[in-house]
XYZ file of C-alpha atoms in Angstrom:
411
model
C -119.125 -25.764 21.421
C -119.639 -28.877 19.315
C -120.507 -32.622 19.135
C -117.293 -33.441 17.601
C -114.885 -32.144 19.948
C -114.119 -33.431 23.741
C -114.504 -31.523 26.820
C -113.140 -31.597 30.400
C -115.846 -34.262 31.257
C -113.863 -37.156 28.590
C -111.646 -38.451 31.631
C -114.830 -39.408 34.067
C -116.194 -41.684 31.067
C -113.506 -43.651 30.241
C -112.901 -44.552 34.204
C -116.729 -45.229 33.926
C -116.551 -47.530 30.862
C -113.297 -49.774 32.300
C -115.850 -51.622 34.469
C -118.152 -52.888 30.979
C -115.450 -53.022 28.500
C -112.727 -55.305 30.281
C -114.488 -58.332 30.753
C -116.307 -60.650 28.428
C -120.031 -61.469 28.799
C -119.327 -64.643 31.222
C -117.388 -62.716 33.077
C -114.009 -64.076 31.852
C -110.843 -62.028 31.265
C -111.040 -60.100 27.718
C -108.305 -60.830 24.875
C -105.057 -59.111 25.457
C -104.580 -55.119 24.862
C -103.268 -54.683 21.048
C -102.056 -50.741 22.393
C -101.490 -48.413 24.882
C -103.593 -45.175 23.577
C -101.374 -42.995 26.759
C -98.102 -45.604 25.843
C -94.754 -44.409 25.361
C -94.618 -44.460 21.576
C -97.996 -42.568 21.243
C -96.518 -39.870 23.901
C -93.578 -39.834 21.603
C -95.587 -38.840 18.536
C -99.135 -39.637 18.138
C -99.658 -39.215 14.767
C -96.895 -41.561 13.430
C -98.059 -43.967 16.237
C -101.922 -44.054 14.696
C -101.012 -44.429 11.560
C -98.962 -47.312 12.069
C -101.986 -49.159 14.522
C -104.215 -48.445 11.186
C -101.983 -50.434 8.989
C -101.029 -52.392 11.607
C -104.585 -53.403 13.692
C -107.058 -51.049 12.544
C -109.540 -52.477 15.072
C -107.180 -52.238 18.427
C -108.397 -53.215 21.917
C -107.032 -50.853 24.634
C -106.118 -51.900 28.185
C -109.478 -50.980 29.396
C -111.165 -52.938 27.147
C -111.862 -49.778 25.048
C -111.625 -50.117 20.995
C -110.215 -47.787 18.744
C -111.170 -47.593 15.126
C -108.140 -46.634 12.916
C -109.723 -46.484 9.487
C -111.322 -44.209 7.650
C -113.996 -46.765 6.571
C -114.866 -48.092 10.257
C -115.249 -44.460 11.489
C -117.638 -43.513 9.033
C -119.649 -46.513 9.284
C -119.780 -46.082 13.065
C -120.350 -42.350 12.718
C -123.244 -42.945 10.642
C -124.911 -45.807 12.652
C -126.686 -44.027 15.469
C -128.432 -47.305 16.742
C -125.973 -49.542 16.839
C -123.288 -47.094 18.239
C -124.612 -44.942 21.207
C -123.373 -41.396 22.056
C -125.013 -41.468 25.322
C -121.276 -42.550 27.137
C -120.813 -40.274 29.648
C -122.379 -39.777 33.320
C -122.610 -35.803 32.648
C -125.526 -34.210 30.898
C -124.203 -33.177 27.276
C -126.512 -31.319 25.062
C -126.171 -32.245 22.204
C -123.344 -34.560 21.807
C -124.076 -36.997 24.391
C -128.077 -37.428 23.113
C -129.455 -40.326 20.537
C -132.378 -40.362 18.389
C -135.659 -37.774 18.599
C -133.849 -36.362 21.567
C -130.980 -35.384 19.886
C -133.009 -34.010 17.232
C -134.932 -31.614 19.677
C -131.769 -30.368 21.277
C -129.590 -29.935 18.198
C -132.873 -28.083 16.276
C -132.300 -25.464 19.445
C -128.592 -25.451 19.209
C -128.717 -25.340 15.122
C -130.563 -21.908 15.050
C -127.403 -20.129 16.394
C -125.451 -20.984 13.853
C -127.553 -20.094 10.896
C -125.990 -18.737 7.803
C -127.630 -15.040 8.899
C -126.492 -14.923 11.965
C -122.517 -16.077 11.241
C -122.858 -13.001 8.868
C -123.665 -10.349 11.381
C -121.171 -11.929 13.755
C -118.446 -11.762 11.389
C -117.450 -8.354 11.371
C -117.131 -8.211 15.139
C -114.725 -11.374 15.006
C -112.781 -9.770 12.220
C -112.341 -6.805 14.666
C -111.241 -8.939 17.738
C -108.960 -10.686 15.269
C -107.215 -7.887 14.198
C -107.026 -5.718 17.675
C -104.970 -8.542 18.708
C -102.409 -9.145 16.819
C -102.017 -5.075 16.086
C -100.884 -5.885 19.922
C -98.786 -8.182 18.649
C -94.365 -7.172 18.109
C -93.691 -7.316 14.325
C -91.377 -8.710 13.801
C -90.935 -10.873 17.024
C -92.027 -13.931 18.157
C -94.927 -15.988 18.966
C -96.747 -18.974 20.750
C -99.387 -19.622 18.156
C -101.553 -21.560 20.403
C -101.275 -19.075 23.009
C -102.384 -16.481 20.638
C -104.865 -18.485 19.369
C -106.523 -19.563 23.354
C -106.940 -15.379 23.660
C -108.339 -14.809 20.236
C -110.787 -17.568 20.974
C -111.694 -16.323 24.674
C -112.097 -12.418 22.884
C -114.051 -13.776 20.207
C -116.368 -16.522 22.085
C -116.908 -13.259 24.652
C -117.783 -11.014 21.736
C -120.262 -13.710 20.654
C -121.889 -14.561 24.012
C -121.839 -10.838 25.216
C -119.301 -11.827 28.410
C -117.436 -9.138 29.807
C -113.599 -8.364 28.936
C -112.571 -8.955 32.457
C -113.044 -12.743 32.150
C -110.665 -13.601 29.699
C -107.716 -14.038 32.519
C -109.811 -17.026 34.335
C -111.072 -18.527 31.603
C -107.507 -18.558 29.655
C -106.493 -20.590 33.072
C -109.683 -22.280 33.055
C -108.480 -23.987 29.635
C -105.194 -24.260 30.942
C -106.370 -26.517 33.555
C -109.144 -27.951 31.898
C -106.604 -29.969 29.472
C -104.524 -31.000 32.098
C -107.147 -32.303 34.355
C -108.510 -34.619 31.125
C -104.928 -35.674 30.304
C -104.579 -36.576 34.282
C -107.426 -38.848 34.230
C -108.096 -37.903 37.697
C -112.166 -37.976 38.161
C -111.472 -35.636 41.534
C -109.334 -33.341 38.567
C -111.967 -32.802 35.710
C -115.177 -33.074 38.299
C -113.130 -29.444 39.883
C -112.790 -27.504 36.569
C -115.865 -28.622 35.598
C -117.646 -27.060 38.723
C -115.655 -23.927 38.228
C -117.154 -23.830 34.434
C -120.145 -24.263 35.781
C -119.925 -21.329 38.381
C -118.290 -19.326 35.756
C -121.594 -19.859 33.282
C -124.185 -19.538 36.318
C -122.907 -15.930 37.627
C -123.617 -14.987 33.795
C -127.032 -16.769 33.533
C -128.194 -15.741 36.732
C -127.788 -11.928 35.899
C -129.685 -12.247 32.694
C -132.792 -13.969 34.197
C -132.961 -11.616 37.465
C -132.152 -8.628 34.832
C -135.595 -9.681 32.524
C -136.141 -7.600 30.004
C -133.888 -5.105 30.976
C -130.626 -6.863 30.937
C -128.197 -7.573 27.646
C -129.988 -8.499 24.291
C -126.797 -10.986 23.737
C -126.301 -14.729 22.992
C -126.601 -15.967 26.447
C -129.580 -14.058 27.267
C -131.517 -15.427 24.573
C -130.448 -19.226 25.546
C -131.426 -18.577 28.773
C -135.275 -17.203 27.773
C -134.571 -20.282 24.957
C -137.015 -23.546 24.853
C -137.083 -27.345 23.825
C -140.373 -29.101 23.164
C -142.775 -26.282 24.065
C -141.001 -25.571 28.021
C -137.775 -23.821 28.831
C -134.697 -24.789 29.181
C -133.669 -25.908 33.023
C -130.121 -24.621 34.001
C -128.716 -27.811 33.667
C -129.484 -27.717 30.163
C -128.168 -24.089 29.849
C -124.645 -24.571 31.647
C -124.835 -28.312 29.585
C -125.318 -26.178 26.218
C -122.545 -23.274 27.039
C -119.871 -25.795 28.851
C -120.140 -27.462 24.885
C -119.971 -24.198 22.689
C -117.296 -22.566 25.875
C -115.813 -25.209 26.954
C -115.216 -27.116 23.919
C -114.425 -24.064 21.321
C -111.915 -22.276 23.691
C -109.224 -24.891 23.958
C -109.895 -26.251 20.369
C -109.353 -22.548 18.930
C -105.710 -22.498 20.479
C -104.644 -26.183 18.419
C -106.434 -25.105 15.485
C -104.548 -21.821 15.681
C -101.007 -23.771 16.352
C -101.281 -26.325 13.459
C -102.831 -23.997 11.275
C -100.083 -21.094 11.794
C -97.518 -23.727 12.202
C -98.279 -25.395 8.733
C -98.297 -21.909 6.612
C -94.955 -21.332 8.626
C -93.411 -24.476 6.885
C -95.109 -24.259 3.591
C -93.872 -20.738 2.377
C -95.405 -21.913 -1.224
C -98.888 -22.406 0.275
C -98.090 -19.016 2.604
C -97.533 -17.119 -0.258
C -100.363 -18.342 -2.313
C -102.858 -17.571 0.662
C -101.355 -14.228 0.769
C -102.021 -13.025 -2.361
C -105.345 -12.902 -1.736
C -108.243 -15.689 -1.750
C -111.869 -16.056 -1.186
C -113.099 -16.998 1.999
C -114.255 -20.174 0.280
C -110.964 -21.216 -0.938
C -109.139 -20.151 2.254
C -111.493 -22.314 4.348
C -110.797 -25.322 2.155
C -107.266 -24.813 2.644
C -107.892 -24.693 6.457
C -109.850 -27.739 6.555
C -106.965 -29.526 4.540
C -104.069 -28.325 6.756
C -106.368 -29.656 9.636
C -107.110 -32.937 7.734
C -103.009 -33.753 7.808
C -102.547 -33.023 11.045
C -105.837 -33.481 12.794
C -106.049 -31.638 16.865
C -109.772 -33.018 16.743
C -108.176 -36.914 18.059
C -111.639 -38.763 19.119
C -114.990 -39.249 19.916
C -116.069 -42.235 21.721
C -119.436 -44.174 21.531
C -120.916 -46.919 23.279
C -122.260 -49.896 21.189
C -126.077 -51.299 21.960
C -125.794 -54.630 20.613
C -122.804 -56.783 19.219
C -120.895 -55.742 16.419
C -118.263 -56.935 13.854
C -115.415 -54.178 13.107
C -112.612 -54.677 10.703
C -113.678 -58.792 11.502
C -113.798 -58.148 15.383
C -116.172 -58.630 17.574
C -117.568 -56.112 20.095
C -119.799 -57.082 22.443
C -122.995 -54.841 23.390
C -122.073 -51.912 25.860
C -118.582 -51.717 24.869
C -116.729 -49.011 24.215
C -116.186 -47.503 21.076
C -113.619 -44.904 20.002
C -113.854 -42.900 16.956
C -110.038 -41.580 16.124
C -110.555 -38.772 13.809
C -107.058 -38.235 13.267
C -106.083 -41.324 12.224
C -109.087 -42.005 9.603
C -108.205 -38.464 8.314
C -104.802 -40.169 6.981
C -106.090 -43.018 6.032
C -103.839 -44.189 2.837
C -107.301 -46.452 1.267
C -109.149 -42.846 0.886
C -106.404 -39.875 0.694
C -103.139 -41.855 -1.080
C -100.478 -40.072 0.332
C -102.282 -38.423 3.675
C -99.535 -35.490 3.558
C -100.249 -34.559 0.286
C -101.905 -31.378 -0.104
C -105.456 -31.528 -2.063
C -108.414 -29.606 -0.409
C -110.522 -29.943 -3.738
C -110.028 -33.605 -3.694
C -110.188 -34.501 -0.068
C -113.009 -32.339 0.920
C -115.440 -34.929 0.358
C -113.913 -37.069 2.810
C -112.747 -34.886 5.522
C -113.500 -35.853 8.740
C -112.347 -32.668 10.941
C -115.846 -31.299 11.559
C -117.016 -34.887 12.300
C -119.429 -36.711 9.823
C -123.390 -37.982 10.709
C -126.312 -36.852 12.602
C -123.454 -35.518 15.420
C -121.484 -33.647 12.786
C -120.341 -29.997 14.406
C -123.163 -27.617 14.761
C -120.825 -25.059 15.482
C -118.648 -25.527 12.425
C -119.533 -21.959 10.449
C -118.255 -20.377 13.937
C -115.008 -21.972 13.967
C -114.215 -22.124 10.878
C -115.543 -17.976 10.712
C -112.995 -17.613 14.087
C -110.177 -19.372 12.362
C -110.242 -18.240 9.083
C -110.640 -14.205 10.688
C -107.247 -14.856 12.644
C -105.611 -16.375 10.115
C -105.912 -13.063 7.536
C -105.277 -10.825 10.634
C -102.003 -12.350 11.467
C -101.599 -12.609 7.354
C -102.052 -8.675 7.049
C -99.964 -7.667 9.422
C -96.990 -9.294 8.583
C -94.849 -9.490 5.556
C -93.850 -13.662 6.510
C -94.536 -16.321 9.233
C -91.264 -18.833 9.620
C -90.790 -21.217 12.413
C -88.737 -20.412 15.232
C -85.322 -22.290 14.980
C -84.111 -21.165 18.812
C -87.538 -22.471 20.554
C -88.591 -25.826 20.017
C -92.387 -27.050 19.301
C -94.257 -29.076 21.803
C -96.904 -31.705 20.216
C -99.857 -32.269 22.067
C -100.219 -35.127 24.795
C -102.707 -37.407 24.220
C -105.884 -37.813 24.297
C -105.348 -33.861 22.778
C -103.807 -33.340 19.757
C -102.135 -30.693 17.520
C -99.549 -28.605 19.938
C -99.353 -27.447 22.896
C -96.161 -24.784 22.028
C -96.114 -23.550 18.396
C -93.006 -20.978 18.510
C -93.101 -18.816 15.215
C -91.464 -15.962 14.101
C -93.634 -13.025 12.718
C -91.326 -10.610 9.828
């Protein structure tokens, strides 16, 4: 549902960008890989493995020629360089993310007005309500998956806010099932399958609205689909484009958020405790976006550069490859110190979770409204979260972060 996070159409860029980013202009060889973004160590543990290539080679060329930026610093400068540094990197229509300049500006002005102060405020009660129906289903005390509870929480509460009916949630829970494995798979034939079934998904619901007129649902979808951009209305492409980034992008991200958040007040019984004695929702969503800061399930954006460039004394040649890693700059030492200590007031400045620039998340008061509403539900109806010591965590695969198995135990 954002700019900042990636979707099932990540894997066909990257295949797409090999061809301009591993050769030099003259058609030579490029310099040697510095990494392996998908190598053994980062498999092994991600985060330890990015924070060493920042100290390390915060500039690092991949095997395909891609570069990763590593430091807080480059990220931001990229980030905030629209014209040098291209979004426009992938052979899919993306609206917003994937848009530069005044056209960016006319999309994200439509996408902007859902997300308005007002309207987070009518929606919220209705996501407190899915929030706590599900985890009164929920066997106190007994265990959980947190990122399993937090993929149906954000299926329930992206339904409640689109108006989609109930029955959905099994097919798109294996939607985003399959969704991340087809991106971690690389496979173009993978992601361009789930991608069509999105798309199928999102037209049965679009289609019903428009042949419905004025007497179908007065919900979210309905209004983007009688919605318009510079005077005319929105095609479908630029519907389904719209909904696959809110949908497609929100329902997977949810479930990590869910699983590091969960998992980190599950470990941190001082911090559990403190939350639990009751905060504002100002102060509890600064202490999500610091738990999310430290361990980061938003990994990368990518970006395509329009003319050369020098990064961390590097040079990148015009249409290379760029890659923003979030996750990394989040830790970076030269802006946090110690990147596991705990300091939302200080850090907030600097955060990087929700993205930074003209491409920061539009849909960041929904998220963080989503997360913060399951996080007090599960919070209220239990008397402690601990970890699980007879089921083991999973971390994440990259190019995802976060977890992909967050056992807990709810008391």
């Amino acid at each position: 549902m954002t700019d900042h996070l990636p979707t099932d159409e990540v894997a066909p860029a990257v295949v797409r960008a090999v061809d301009v980013a591993s050769s030099s202009q003259d058609g030579r060889a490029g310099p040697p890989a510095d990494w392996n973004p998908r190598g053994p160590r980062v498999r092994r543990d991600a985060v330890a493995a990015y924070d060493e290539m920042r100290s390390r080679c915060p500039v690092a060329r991949g095997p395909d020629g891609t570069w990763t930026l590593f430091s807080h610093a480059d990220v931001v400068r990229t980030a905030m360089d629209p014209v040098s540094f291209s979004n426009a990197v992938s052979r899919h229509l993306q609206i917003p993310n994937g848009l530069d300049g005044t056209t960016h500006t006319a999309y994200r002005a439509v996408v902007d007005r859902y997300f308005t102060p007002e309207r987070m405020a009518d929606l919220e009660p209705a996501i407190h309500d899915v929030a706590r129906r599900l985890v009164e289903g929920l066997d106190v005390p007994g265990p959980i998956d947190a990122v399993h509870l937090g993929a149906r929480f954000a299926v329930q509460a992206q339904s409640t806010w689109l108006g989609w009916p109930a029955e959905l949630e099994p097919h798109l829970l294996r939607w985003v099932h399959d969704n991340q494995a087809a991106t971690r798979s690389r496979e173009p034939s993978r992601t361009a399958e789930v991608a069509e079934r999105f798309t199928a998904i999102v037209r049965s619901l679009t289609d019903a609205r428009r042949e419905a007129g004025e007497d179908g649902p007065a919900d979210v979808t309905a209004e983007l689909v009688r919605d318009r951009v510079d005077g005319r209305p929105l095609t479908d492409e630029e519907i389904v484009s719209i909904l696959r980034n809110w949908t497609g992008g929100d329902l997977g991200s949810m479930a990590l958020c869910a699983g590091v958040v969960l998992t980190y007040l599950a470990d941190h019984h001082d911090l559990q405790a403190r939350v639990r004695s009751g905060v504002s929702d100002h102060e509890l969503d600064a202490v999500l976006d610091e738990i999310l800061r430290i361990d980061d399930p938003f990994v990368a954006n990518r970006r395509v550069t329009t003319r050369a460039v020098t990064l961390g004394g590097r040079q990148v040649l015009a249409g290379e490859q760029v890659v923003l890693n979030w996750t990394a700059a989040n830790r970076d030492p030269q802006t946090f110190g110690d990147p596991d200590e705990f300091d939302p007031v200080t850090h907030a400045s600097d955060n990087l979770v929700w993205g930074t620039g003209a491409h920061v998340c539009p849909g960041r008061p929904l998220a963080t409204m989503e997360l913060r509403a399951l996080t007090r539900a599960v919070l209220d109806a239990t008397t402690a979260i601990g970890p699980d010591l007879c089921r083991p965590r999973e971390r994440a695969l990259p190019p995802s972060g976060g977890f992909t198995v967050a056992p807990l135990l709810l008391r």
